mmCIF file of C-alpha atoms in Angstrom:
data_model
loop_
_atom_site.group_PDB
_atom_site.id
_atom_site.type_symbol
_atom_site.label_atom_id
_atom_site.label_comp_id
_atom_site.label_asym_id
_atom_site.label_seq_id
_atom_site.Cartn_x
_atom_site.Cartn_y
_atom_site.Cartn_z
ATOM 1 C CA MET I 1 54.875 22.746 1.423
ATOM 2 C CA THR I 2 51.543 22.226 3.101
ATOM 3 C CA GLN I 3 48.728 20.513 1.256
ATOM 4 C CA GLN I 4 45.280 22.069 1.493
ATOM 5 C CA THR I 5 42.412 19.698 2.054
ATOM 6 C CA THR I 6 38.819 20.227 1.032
ATOM 7 C CA PRO I 7 36.425 20.230 3.984
ATOM 8 C CA ALA I 8 34.360 17.084 4.090
ATOM 9 C CA ALA I 9 30.655 17.360 3.436
ATOM 10 C CA PRO I 10 28.510 17.086 6.546
ATOM 11 C CA VAL I 11 27.372 13.553 7.193
ATOM 12 C CA VAL I 12 23.656 13.029 7.705
ATOM 13 C CA PRO I 13 23.115 10.651 10.624
ATOM 14 C CA THR I 14 21.783 7.270 9.618
ATOM 15 C CA SER I 15 19.162 7.543 12.352
ATOM 16 C CA ARG I 16 17.608 10.483 10.527
ATOM 17 C CA TYR I 17 16.968 8.320 7.481
ATOM 18 C CA ARG I 18 15.661 5.525 9.694
ATOM 19 C CA TRP I 19 13.172 7.706 11.544
ATOM 20 C CA SER I 20 12.040 9.447 8.367
ATOM 21 C CA ALA I 21 11.278 6.009 6.884
ATOM 22 C CA VAL I 22 9.318 5.063 10.026
ATOM 23 C CA ALA I 23 7.311 8.296 9.748
ATOM 24 C CA ALA I 24 6.567 7.468 6.114
ATOM 25 C CA VAL I 25 5.328 4.019 7.162
ATOM 26 C CA VAL I 26 2.997 5.568 9.761
ATOM 27 C CA VAL I 27 1.453 7.880 7.149
ATOM 28 C CA THR I 28 1.058 5.007 4.706
ATOM 29 C CA VAL I 29 -0.556 2.614 7.171
ATOM 30 C CA CYS I 30 -3.043 5.185 8.507
ATOM 31 C CA ALA I 31 -4.005 6.306 4.998
ATOM 32 C CA TRP I 32 -4.461 2.758 3.715
ATOM 33 C CA ALA I 33 -6.533 1.850 6.776
ATOM 34 C CA SER I 34 -8.830 4.779 6.046
ATOM 35 C CA ALA I 35 -9.184 3.543 2.465
ATOM 36 C CA PHE I 36 -11.058 0.416 3.605
ATOM 37 C CA VAL I 37 -13.629 2.634 5.332
ATOM 38 C CA ALA I 38 -13.880 5.068 2.418
ATOM 39 C CA ILE I 39 -14.266 2.295 -0.167
ATOM 40 C CA ARG I 40 -17.188 0.844 1.777
ATOM 41 C CA ALA I 41 -18.903 4.222 1.886
ATOM 42 C CA VAL I 42 -18.171 5.292 -1.692
ATOM 43 C CA GLY I 43 -18.970 1.826 -3.052
ATOM 44 C CA GLU I 44 -22.653 2.499 -2.518
ATOM 45 C CA SER I 45 -22.552 5.072 -5.351
ATOM 46 C CA TYR I 46 -19.629 3.958 -7.547
ATOM 47 C CA ASP I 47 -19.132 0.516 -9.069
ATOM 48 C CA PRO I 48 -15.696 -1.141 -8.616
ATOM 49 C CA GLY I 49 -14.245 -0.300 -12.050
ATOM 50 C CA PRO I 50 -15.348 3.348 -12.212
ATOM 51 C CA LEU I 51 -14.228 3.888 -8.622
ATOM 52 C CA ALA I 52 -10.754 2.560 -9.455
ATOM 53 C CA LEU I 53 -10.528 4.693 -12.595
ATOM 54 C CA GLY I 54 -11.631 7.902 -10.877
ATOM 55 C CA ARG I 55 -9.266 7.314 -7.976
ATOM 56 C CA LEU I 56 -6.298 6.640 -10.255
ATOM 57 C CA LEU I 57 -6.980 9.539 -12.625
ATOM 58 C CA VAL I 58 -7.098 12.102 -9.825
ATOM 59 C CA GLY I 59 -4.192 10.408 -8.066
ATOM 60 C CA SER I 60 -2.114 10.620 -11.241
ATOM 61 C CA LEU I 61 -2.850 14.350 -11.531
ATOM 62 C CA ALA I 62 -1.831 14.924 -7.898
ATOM 63 C CA LEU I 63 1.377 12.934 -8.323
ATOM 64 C CA GLY I 64 2.069 14.720 -11.605
ATOM 65 C CA ALA I 65 1.861 18.048 -9.792
ATOM 66 C CA GLY I 66 4.475 16.751 -7.375
ATOM 67 C CA MET I 67 6.687 15.775 -10.302
ATOM 68 C CA LEU I 68 6.451 19.320 -11.681
ATOM 69 C CA VAL I 69 7.508 20.733 -8.318
ATOM 70 C CA THR I 70 10.486 18.425 -7.783
ATOM 71 C CA ARG I 71 11.544 18.363 -11.476
ATOM 72 C CA ARG I 72 13.502 15.179 -10.810
ATOM 73 C CA TRP I 73 13.515 12.589 -13.571
ATOM 74 C CA VAL I 74 15.746 9.582 -14.222
ATOM 75 C CA THR I 75 15.227 7.856 -17.566
ATOM 76 C CA PRO I 76 14.229 4.220 -16.927
ATOM 77 C CA THR I 77 15.877 1.370 -18.782
ATOM 78 C CA ALA I 78 13.780 -1.061 -20.825
ATOM 79 C CA ARG I 79 13.793 -3.518 -17.919
ATOM 80 C CA GLU I 80 12.722 -0.816 -15.477
ATOM 81 C CA TRP I 81 9.891 0.253 -17.786
ATOM 82 C CA ALA I 82 8.661 -3.346 -17.834
ATOM 83 C CA LEU I 83 8.741 -3.578 -14.036
ATOM 84 C CA ILE I 84 6.968 -0.227 -13.645
ATOM 85 C CA ALA I 85 4.289 -1.395 -16.083
ATOM 86 C CA LEU I 86 3.905 -4.622 -14.093
ATOM 87 C CA CYS I 87 3.554 -2.629 -10.870
ATOM 88 C CA GLY I 88 1.028 -0.244 -12.425
ATOM 89 C CA ILE I 89 -1.182 -2.915 -13.958
ATOM 90 C CA ALA I 90 -0.996 -5.321 -11.000
ATOM 91 C CA TRP I 91 -0.986 -3.092 -7.919
ATOM 92 C CA PHE I 92 -2.721 0.057 -9.150
ATOM 93 C CA GLY I 93 -5.054 -1.477 -11.726
ATOM 94 C CA VAL I 94 -6.087 -5.030 -10.865
ATOM 95 C CA TYR I 95 -5.657 -4.566 -7.108
ATOM 96 C CA ASN I 96 -7.998 -1.569 -6.899
ATOM 97 C CA VAL I 97 -10.727 -3.109 -9.036
ATOM 98 C CA ALA I 98 -10.535 -6.411 -7.145
ATOM 99 C CA LEU I 99 -10.573 -4.756 -3.718
ATOM 100 C CA ASN I 100 -13.463 -2.469 -4.640
ATOM 101 C CA ALA I 101 -15.470 -5.457 -5.849
ATOM 102 C CA ALA I 102 -14.520 -7.510 -2.795
ATOM 103 C CA GLU I 103 -15.700 -4.853 -0.362
ATOM 104 C CA GLN I 104 -19.140 -4.989 -1.941
ATOM 105 C CA ARG I 105 -19.333 -8.641 -0.914
ATOM 106 C CA VAL I 106 -17.368 -8.921 2.355
ATOM 107 C CA ASP I 107 -17.014 -6.521 5.274
ATOM 108 C CA ALA I 108 -13.937 -4.384 5.845
ATOM 109 C CA GLY I 109 -12.521 -6.650 8.559
ATOM 110 C CA THR I 110 -12.636 -9.736 6.383
ATOM 111 C CA ALA I 111 -11.174 -7.840 3.424
ATOM 112 C CA ALA I 112 -8.336 -6.438 5.523
ATOM 113 C CA MET I 113 -7.561 -9.880 6.959
ATOM 114 C CA VAL I 114 -7.463 -11.677 3.602
ATOM 115 C CA VAL I 115 -5.528 -8.928 1.818
ATOM 116 C CA ASN I 116 -2.954 -9.123 4.601
ATOM 117 C CA VAL I 117 -1.850 -12.436 3.154
ATOM 118 C CA GLY I 118 0.078 -10.100 0.822
ATOM 119 C CA PRO I 119 2.888 -9.236 3.256
ATOM 120 C CA ILE I 120 3.512 -12.948 3.819
ATOM 121 C CA LEU I 121 3.944 -13.325 0.057
ATOM 122 C CA ILE I 122 6.161 -10.230 -0.054
ATOM 123 C CA ALA I 123 8.431 -11.553 2.697
ATOM 124 C CA LEU I 124 8.601 -14.955 1.006
ATOM 125 C CA PHE I 125 9.369 -13.659 -2.476
ATOM 126 C CA ALA I 126 11.709 -10.952 -1.163
ATOM 127 C CA GLY I 127 13.761 -13.647 0.523
ATOM 128 C CA LEU I 128 13.819 -15.728 -2.650
ATOM 129 C CA LEU I 129 14.166 -13.034 -5.331
ATOM 130 C CA LEU I 130 15.761 -10.025 -3.608
ATOM 131 C CA GLY I 131 18.214 -11.957 -1.448
ATOM 132 C CA GLU I 132 16.826 -10.457 1.758
ATOM 133 C CA GLY I 133 16.770 -13.863 3.418
ATOM 134 C CA PHE I 134 14.456 -15.014 6.171
ATOM 135 C CA PRO I 135 15.578 -13.473 9.473
ATOM 136 C CA ARG I 136 14.233 -15.328 12.474
ATOM 137 C CA TRP I 137 12.420 -12.313 13.957
ATOM 138 C CA LEU I 138 10.855 -11.484 10.601
ATOM 139 C CA VAL I 139 9.348 -14.960 10.402
ATOM 140 C CA VAL I 140 8.217 -14.904 14.034
ATOM 141 C CA GLY I 141 6.758 -11.411 13.705
ATOM 142 C CA ALA I 142 4.966 -12.313 10.471
ATOM 143 C CA LEU I 143 3.336 -15.359 12.044
ATOM 144 C CA VAL I 144 2.292 -13.453 15.175
ATOM 145 C CA ALA I 145 0.948 -10.482 13.212
ATOM 146 C CA PHE I 146 -0.913 -12.734 10.795
ATOM 147 C CA SER I 147 -2.606 -14.526 13.682
ATOM 148 C CA GLY I 148 -3.719 -11.128 14.974
ATOM 149 C CA ALA I 149 -5.045 -10.183 11.536
ATOM 150 C CA VAL I 150 -7.010 -13.451 11.469
ATOM 151 C CA LEU I 151 -8.596 -12.586 14.816
ATOM 152 C CA VAL I 152 -9.506 -9.121 13.574
ATOM 153 C CA GLY I 153 -11.099 -10.550 10.457
ATOM 154 C CA ALA I 154 -12.899 -13.300 12.351
ATOM 155 C CA SER I 155 -14.355 -10.839 14.837
ATOM 156 C CA THR I 156 -15.763 -8.572 12.128
ATOM 157 C CA ALA I 157 -16.859 -11.180 9.595
ATOM 158 C CA HIS I 158 -20.599 -11.480 9.014
ATOM 159 C CA LEU I 159 -21.413 -14.686 7.230
ATOM 160 C CA ASP I 160 -24.651 -13.316 5.803
ATOM 161 C CA ARG I 161 -22.693 -10.658 3.887
ATOM 162 C CA SER I 162 -19.750 -12.773 2.826
ATOM 163 C CA ASP I 163 -19.395 -15.087 -0.145
ATOM 164 C CA ILE I 164 -16.722 -17.138 -1.812
ATOM 165 C CA LEU I 165 -16.330 -14.692 -4.695
ATOM 166 C CA GLY I 166 -15.606 -11.846 -2.287
ATOM 167 C CA VAL I 167 -12.886 -13.852 -0.545
ATOM 168 C CA LEU I 168 -11.379 -14.867 -3.884
ATOM 169 C CA LEU I 169 -11.311 -11.220 -4.978
ATOM 170 C CA CYS I 170 -9.469 -10.362 -1.751
ATOM 171 C CA LEU I 171 -6.925 -13.062 -2.555
ATOM 172 C CA VAL I 172 -6.489 -11.599 -6.049
ATOM 173 C CA ALA I 173 -5.856 -8.219 -4.419
ATOM 174 C CA ALA I 174 -3.301 -9.790 -2.050
ATOM 175 C CA VAL I 175 -1.363 -11.465 -4.869
ATOM 176 C CA THR I 176 -1.305 -8.375 -7.110
ATOM 177 C CA TYR I 177 -0.269 -6.276 -4.100
ATOM 178 C CA ALA I 178 2.717 -8.564 -3.497
ATOM 179 C CA VAL I 179 3.669 -8.600 -7.176
ATOM 180 C CA GLY I 180 3.503 -4.798 -7.332
ATOM 181 C CA VAL I 181 5.669 -4.294 -4.254
ATOM 182 C CA LEU I 182 8.398 -6.610 -5.508
ATOM 183 C CA ALA I 183 8.422 -5.038 -8.977
ATOM 184 C CA GLN I 184 8.587 -1.597 -7.369
ATOM 185 C CA LYS I 185 11.436 -2.622 -5.068
ATOM 186 C CA PHE I 186 13.674 -3.448 -8.038
ATOM 187 C CA VAL I 187 13.233 -0.079 -9.765
ATOM 188 C CA LEU I 188 13.511 1.955 -6.548
ATOM 189 C CA ARG I 189 17.154 0.955 -6.370
ATOM 190 C CA ARG I 190 17.864 3.604 -9.025
ATOM 191 C CA LEU I 191 14.729 5.632 -9.773
ATOM 192 C CA PRO I 192 13.127 8.296 -7.518
ATOM 193 C CA GLY I 193 10.135 7.076 -5.524
ATOM 194 C CA LEU I 194 7.791 9.855 -6.675
ATOM 195 C CA GLN I 195 8.602 9.184 -10.315
ATOM 196 C CA VAL I 196 7.966 5.449 -9.963
ATOM 197 C CA THR I 197 4.689 6.031 -8.107
ATOM 198 C CA TRP I 198 3.418 8.536 -10.674
ATOM 199 C CA LEU I 199 4.298 6.294 -13.614
ATOM 200 C CA ALA I 200 2.706 3.223 -12.009
ATOM 201 C CA CYS I 201 -0.444 5.161 -11.059
ATOM 202 C CA THR I 202 -0.743 6.570 -14.577
ATOM 203 C CA ILE I 203 -0.285 3.138 -16.147
ATOM 204 C CA GLY I 204 -2.936 1.755 -13.802
ATOM 205 C CA ALA I 205 -5.312 4.552 -14.828
ATOM 206 C CA VAL I 206 -4.711 3.818 -18.513
ATOM 207 C CA ALA I 207 -5.461 0.141 -17.877
ATOM 208 C CA CYS I 208 -8.795 1.161 -16.311
ATOM 209 C CA LEU I 209 -9.846 3.516 -19.145
ATOM 210 C CA PRO I 210 -12.482 1.035 -20.432
ATOM 211 C CA PHE I 211 -14.509 2.020 -17.349
ATOM 212 C CA THR I 212 -14.755 5.664 -18.530
ATOM 213 C CA PRO I 213 -18.435 5.552 -19.674
ATOM 214 C CA ALA I 214 -19.471 3.920 -16.402
ATOM 215 C CA LEU I 215 -17.485 6.498 -14.411
ATOM 216 C CA LEU I 216 -19.304 9.360 -16.150
ATOM 217 C CA THR I 217 -22.653 7.701 -15.436
ATOM 218 C CA ASP I 218 -21.843 7.061 -11.755
ATOM 219 C CA ALA I 219 -20.416 10.558 -11.239
ATOM 220 C CA ALA I 220 -23.570 12.163 -12.651
ATOM 221 C CA ALA I 221 -25.799 10.221 -10.246
ATOM 222 C CA ALA I 222 -23.564 10.094 -7.160
ATOM 223 C CA PRO I 223 -24.164 12.451 -4.223
ATOM 224 C CA ALA I 224 -21.537 15.063 -3.429
ATOM 225 C CA GLY I 225 -20.375 13.131 -0.370
ATOM 226 C CA ALA I 226 -19.563 10.031 -2.417
ATOM 227 C CA THR I 227 -17.617 12.050 -4.975
ATOM 228 C CA ALA I 228 -15.740 13.770 -2.152
ATOM 229 C CA GLY I 229 -14.879 10.311 -0.836
ATOM 230 C CA LEU I 230 -13.543 9.325 -4.256
ATOM 231 C CA LEU I 231 -11.352 12.445 -4.305
ATOM 232 C CA TYR I 232 -10.103 11.583 -0.812
ATOM 233 C CA LEU I 233 -9.182 8.076 -1.952
ATOM 234 C CA ALA I 234 -7.263 9.577 -4.857
ATOM 235 C CA VAL I 235 -5.309 12.205 -2.926
ATOM 236 C CA VAL I 236 -4.594 10.576 0.452
ATOM 237 C CA PRO I 237 -4.526 6.740 0.223
ATOM 238 C CA THR I 238 -3.260 6.876 -3.389
ATOM 239 C CA ALA I 239 -1.089 9.929 -4.146
ATOM 240 C CA LEU I 240 0.198 10.582 -0.618
ATOM 241 C CA ALA I 241 0.327 7.061 0.806
ATOM 242 C CA PHE I 242 1.886 5.391 -2.217
ATOM 243 C CA SER I 243 4.553 8.117 -2.288
ATOM 244 C CA THR I 244 5.405 7.655 1.388
ATOM 245 C CA TRP I 245 5.384 3.883 0.835
ATOM 246 C CA ALA I 246 7.889 4.200 -2.028
ATOM 247 C CA TYR I 247 10.061 6.460 0.156
ATOM 248 C CA ALA I 248 10.090 3.847 2.930
ATOM 249 C CA LEU I 249 10.531 0.904 0.542
ATOM 250 C CA ALA I 250 13.674 2.492 -0.893
ATOM 251 C CA ARG I 251 15.161 2.577 2.629
ATOM 252 C CA MET I 252 13.846 -0.651 4.227
ATOM 253 C CA ASP I 253 13.720 -4.356 3.418
ATOM 254 C CA ALA I 254 10.580 -5.268 1.466
ATOM 255 C CA GLY I 255 9.818 -8.138 3.850
ATOM 256 C CA ARG I 256 9.998 -6.029 7.013
ATOM 257 C CA LEU I 257 8.067 -3.164 5.467
ATOM 258 C CA GLY I 258 5.354 -5.502 4.204
ATOM 259 C CA VAL I 259 4.810 -6.910 7.691
ATOM 260 C CA SER I 260 4.200 -3.356 8.947
ATOM 261 C CA THR I 261 0.938 -3.279 6.982
ATOM 262 C CA TYR I 262 -0.514 -5.721 9.512
ATOM 263 C CA LEU I 263 -1.291 -2.565 11.450
ATOM 264 C CA VAL I 264 -3.966 -1.726 8.868
ATOM 265 C CA PRO I 265 -6.753 -4.043 10.185
ATOM 266 C CA PRO I 266 -6.780 -2.766 13.793
ATOM 267 C CA ILE I 267 -6.576 0.858 12.636
ATOM 268 C CA THR I 268 -9.420 0.164 10.222
ATOM 269 C CA ILE I 269 -11.525 -1.111 13.116
ATOM 270 C CA VAL I 270 -10.913 2.067 15.113
ATOM 271 C CA MET I 271 -11.749 4.293 12.139
ATOM 272 C CA SER I 272 -14.887 2.298 11.413
ATOM 273 C CA GLY I 273 -16.038 2.821 14.982
ATOM 274 C CA LEU I 274 -15.425 6.560 14.839
ATOM 275 C CA LEU I 275 -16.717 7.261 11.334
ATOM 276 C CA LEU I 276 -19.283 4.542 10.639
ATOM 277 C CA GLY I 277 -20.448 3.814 14.158
ATOM 278 C CA GLU I 278 -19.225 0.221 14.046
ATOM 279 C CA VAL I 279 -18.234 -0.825 17.565
ATOM 280 C CA PRO I 280 -15.365 -3.347 17.442
ATOM 281 C CA ALA I 281 -15.776 -6.636 19.221
ATOM 282 C CA LEU I 282 -13.462 -7.639 22.038
ATOM 283 C CA LEU I 283 -11.842 -10.213 19.775
ATOM 284 C CA ALA I 284 -10.998 -7.442 17.292
ATOM 285 C CA LEU I 285 -9.242 -5.458 20.005
ATOM 286 C CA VAL I 286 -7.247 -8.531 21.033
ATOM 287 C CA GLY I 287 -6.306 -9.136 17.406
ATOM 288 C CA GLY I 288 -5.174 -5.538 17.047
ATOM 289 C CA VAL I 289 -2.856 -5.856 20.032
ATOM 290 C CA ILE I 290 -1.404 -9.071 18.613
ATOM 291 C CA CYS I 291 -0.827 -7.315 15.261
ATOM 292 C CA LEU I 292 1.105 -4.571 17.037
ATOM 293 C CA ALA I 293 3.174 -7.170 18.890
ATOM 294 C CA GLY I 294 3.963 -8.987 15.659
ATOM 295 C CA VAL I 295 5.107 -5.813 13.922
ATOM 296 C CA ALA I 296 7.315 -4.972 16.901
ATOM 297 C CA LEU I 297 8.876 -8.445 16.802
ATOM 298 C CA SER I 298 9.534 -8.216 13.069
ATOM 299 C CA ARG I 299 11.566 -5.024 13.597
ATOM 300 C CA ARG I 300 14.025 -6.733 15.962
ATOM 301 C CA ARG I 301 17.528 -7.348 14.687
#
């Protein structure tokens, strides 16, 4: 008697998942770099709290539409709900308000440099809490990329527009960014990335609801271009970029992925030159190259 066997399901090459995660990182980094430029422009018409609330409300609606299309839902456990709430309040709520306020006091280069302390914290805490360890090339790449980010920030810093409060707000943004990423990493082990992003964005919007009266006042007085910039921040750097980030984070180590955001400062410089007419200094270009080298080193096995 011969035994019939069921044909095996086709195996998806691992490289396909790897390259799709890299593509998601590229989208995320470019979108987040553009956010620094947009925040500076929109911040002239919207105060930090109302800007965060408007961005998160529209972002939540866009992500909610994606949830309706995919119709994929996994019920979180009590522990996962707590981590999602932590991510939403820290990364989506506090981070956005702090960064918006910081960019009214320091220039984009300084903000990008200080906020990029976050990936160092992510790599450190991921090694301690997630068991990802401290690979030699990750440490080397982080140090090299951070030195490049420092050069970028130093080349674009204008002391007459910077103050201690602005730098402290950037540090608050960096810490809440790291906390949010680590909380998100835990829940992405079981929950879909889009679901986690939508829930966190919605929780962040709820946390910012006290700014509703100010948002209505700013929206009534803001020019159409500023409101269009707010909508851009909501759809691209928030809804799209946070979704692609969650997709990549579910498939990559948190430490290595966090180091990839060191690409944000040099890309921000290029976008500022094209859109705001800010010509980058030679030191900024050198720092951007060093950032790229550091990211490349961190990806080595």
